[in-house]
Amino acid sequence: EKAAAEKAMAEKAAAERVAAEKGAAEKAAAEKAAAAEKAAAERVAVEKAVAEKLAAEKALAEEASAEKAAAEKKAAAAAERAAAEMAAEKVALEKAAAAKAAAAKAVEEVAAAKAAAAAAAAEAKAAAA
């Protein structure tokens, strides 16, 4: 009986040890799984943050590019306007120069006519004398 009792005790102790080892292994596996899940969640959060940052940077770059294009367009339009104004000014100056030349020519023609009239008068005077 004593031997049987000892055997039963030993078997019980072995079963308890196996159960304890199984429990410890299960706990370790659960902890490992939880840690892996946490790491995965953190990685997802980091990737999301990086993607959001990239998207924000892209949006800023696009906005800056659009603003730059608008500014360049404005500058080009201003340059065109300035060129058109300069061309108009040049035309006006040329017209003024032509008018001045025409006036000078008219003055010369009047002077020539006066001189011719004076010469004719002098000839008539000479003929009369």
CSV table of C-alpha atoms in Angstrom, one decimal:
chain,number,residue,atom,x,y,z
A,1,GLU,CA,0.0,0.0,0.0
A,2,LYS,CA,2.8,2.4,0.9
A,3,ALA,CA,4.5,1.8,-2.4
A,4,ALA,CA,1.3,2.3,-4.3
A,5,ALA,CA,0.7,5.6,-2.3
A,6,GLU,CA,4.2,6.8,-3.1
A,7,LYS,CA,3.7,5.9,-6.8
A,8,ALA,CA,0.4,7.8,-6.8
A,9,MET,CA,2.1,10.8,-5.1
A,10,ALA,CA,5.0,10.7,-7.7
A,11,GLU,CA,2.5,10.5,-10.6
A,12,LYS,CA,0.5,13.4,-9.1
A,13,ALA,CA,3.7,15.5,-8.7
A,14,ALA,CA,4.7,14.6,-12.3
A,15,ALA,CA,1.3,15.6,-13.6
A,16,GLU,CA,1.5,18.8,-11.7
A,17,ARG,CA,4.9,19.6,-13.1
A,18,VAL,CA,3.7,18.8,-16.6
A,19,ALA,CA,0.7,21.1,-16.1
A,20,ALA,CA,2.9,23.8,-14.7
A,21,GLU,CA,5.3,23.6,-17.6
A,22,LYS,CA,2.4,23.6,-20.0
A,23,GLY,CA,0.9,26.6,-18.3
A,24,ALA,CA,4.3,28.5,-18.4
A,25,ALA,CA,4.8,27.6,-22.1
A,26,GLU,CA,1.3,28.8,-22.9
A,27,LYS,CA,1.8,32.0,-20.9
A,28,ALA,CA,5.1,32.6,-22.7
A,29,ALA,CA,3.5,32.0,-26.1
A,30,ALA,CA,0.6,34.3,-25.3
A,31,GLU,CA,3.1,37.0,-24.2
A,32,LYS,CA,5.2,36.6,-27.3
A,33,ALA,CA,2.0,36.8,-29.5
A,34,ALA,CA,0.9,40.0,-27.6
A,35,ALA,CA,4.4,41.5,-28.1
A,36,ALA,CA,4.3,40.7,-31.8
A,37,GLU,CA,0.8,42.2,-32.1
A,38,LYS,CA,2.0,45.4,-30.3
A,39,ALA,CA,5.0,45.7,-32.5
A,40,ALA,CA,2.9,45.2,-35.7
A,41,ALA,CA,0.4,47.9,-34.4
A,42,GLU,CA,3.3,50.3,-33.8
A,43,ARG,CA,4.8,49.6,-37.2
A,44,VAL,CA,1.4,50.3,-38.8
A,45,ALA,CA,1.1,53.5,-36.8
A,46,VAL,CA,4.6,54.6,-37.9
A,47,GLU,CA,3.9,53.7,-41.6
A,48,LYS,CA,0.6,55.7,-41.4
A,49,ALA,CA,2.4,58.7,-39.9
A,50,VAL,CA,5.1,58.5,-42.6
A,51,ALA,CA,2.4,58.2,-45.3
A,52,GLU,CA,0.5,61.2,-43.9
A,53,LYS,CA,3.7,63.3,-43.7
A,54,LEU,CA,4.6,62.4,-47.3
A,55,ALA,CA,1.0,63.3,-48.4
A,56,ALA,CA,1.2,66.6,-46.6
A,57,GLU,CA,4.7,67.4,-48.1
A,58,LYS,CA,3.3,66.5,-51.6
A,59,ALA,CA,0.3,68.7,-51.1
A,60,LEU,CA,2.6,71.6,-50.0
A,61,ALA,CA,4.9,71.0,-52.9
A,62,GLU,CA,2.0,71.0,-55.4
A,63,GLU,CA,0.6,74.2,-53.8
A,64,ALA,CA,4.0,75.9,-54.0
A,65,SER,CA,4.4,74.7,-57.6
A,66,ALA,CA,0.9,76.1,-58.5
A,67,GLU,CA,1.8,79.4,-56.8
A,68,LYS,CA,5.1,79.5,-58.6
A,69,ALA,CA,3.4,78.8,-62.0
A,70,ALA,CA,0.8,81.6,-61.2
A,71,ALA,CA,3.5,84.0,-60.3
A,72,GLU,CA,5.5,83.2,-63.5
A,73,LYS,CA,2.3,83.6,-65.6
A,74,LYS,CA,1.7,87.0,-63.9
A,75,ALA,CA,5.3,88.0,-64.6
A,76,ALA,CA,5.1,86.9,-68.2
A,77,ALA,CA,1.8,88.9,-68.7
A,78,ALA,CA,3.4,92.0,-67.1
A,79,ALA,CA,6.4,91.6,-69.4
A,80,GLU,CA,4.1,91.3,-72.4
A,81,ARG,CA,2.2,94.4,-71.3
A,82,ALA,CA,5.4,96.3,-70.9
A,83,ALA,CA,6.6,95.2,-74.3
A,84,ALA,CA,3.3,96.3,-75.9
A,85,GLU,CA,3.5,99.7,-74.1
A,86,MET,CA,7.1,100.1,-75.3
A,87,ALA,CA,6.0,99.3,-78.9
A,88,ALA,CA,3.1,101.8,-78.7
A,89,GLU,CA,5.5,104.4,-77.3
A,90,LYS,CA,7.9,103.7,-80.2
A,91,VAL,CA,5.1,104.1,-82.8
A,92,ALA,CA,4.1,107.4,-81.1
A,93,LEU,CA,7.7,108.6,-81.2
A,94,GLU,CA,8.0,107.6,-84.8
A,95,LYS,CA,4.8,109.4,-85.7
A,96,ALA,CA,5.9,112.5,-83.8
A,97,ALA,CA,9.3,112.4,-85.6
A,98,ALA,CA,7.5,112.1,-89.0
A,99,ALA,CA,5.2,115.1,-88.1
A,100,LYS,CA,8.2,117.1,-87.1
A,101,ALA,CA,10.0,116.3,-90.3
A,102,ALA,CA,6.9,117.2,-92.3
A,103,ALA,CA,6.6,120.5,-90.5
A,104,ALA,CA,10.3,121.2,-91.1
A,105,LYS,CA,9.8,120.4,-94.8
A,106,ALA,CA,6.8,122.7,-95.0
A,107,VAL,CA,8.8,125.5,-93.4
A,108,GLU,CA,11.6,124.9,-96.0
A,109,GLU,CA,9.0,125.0,-98.8
A,110,VAL,CA,7.5,128.3,-97.5
A,111,ALA,CA,11.1,129.7,-97.2
A,112,ALA,CA,11.8,128.6,-100.8
A,113,ALA,CA,8.5,130.1,-102.1
A,114,LYS,CA,9.4,133.4,-100.3
A,115,ALA,CA,12.8,133.4,-101.8
A,116,ALA,CA,11.4,132.7,-105.3
A,117,ALA,CA,8.8,135.5,-104.8
A,118,ALA,CA,11.6,137.9,-103.7
A,119,ALA,CA,13.7,136.9,-106.7
A,120,ALA,CA,10.7,137.4,-109.1
A,121,ALA,CA,10.0,140.8,-107.5
A,122,ALA,CA,13.6,141.8,-107.9
A,123,GLU,CA,13.5,140.7,-111.6
A,124,ALA,CA,10.3,142.7,-112.1
A,125,LYS,CA,11.8,145.7,-110.4
A,126,ALA,CA,14.9,145.4,-112.6
A,127,ALA,CA,12.8,145.0,-115.7
A,128,ALA,CA,10.7,148.1,-114.8
A,129,ALA,CA,13.9,150.1,-114.3
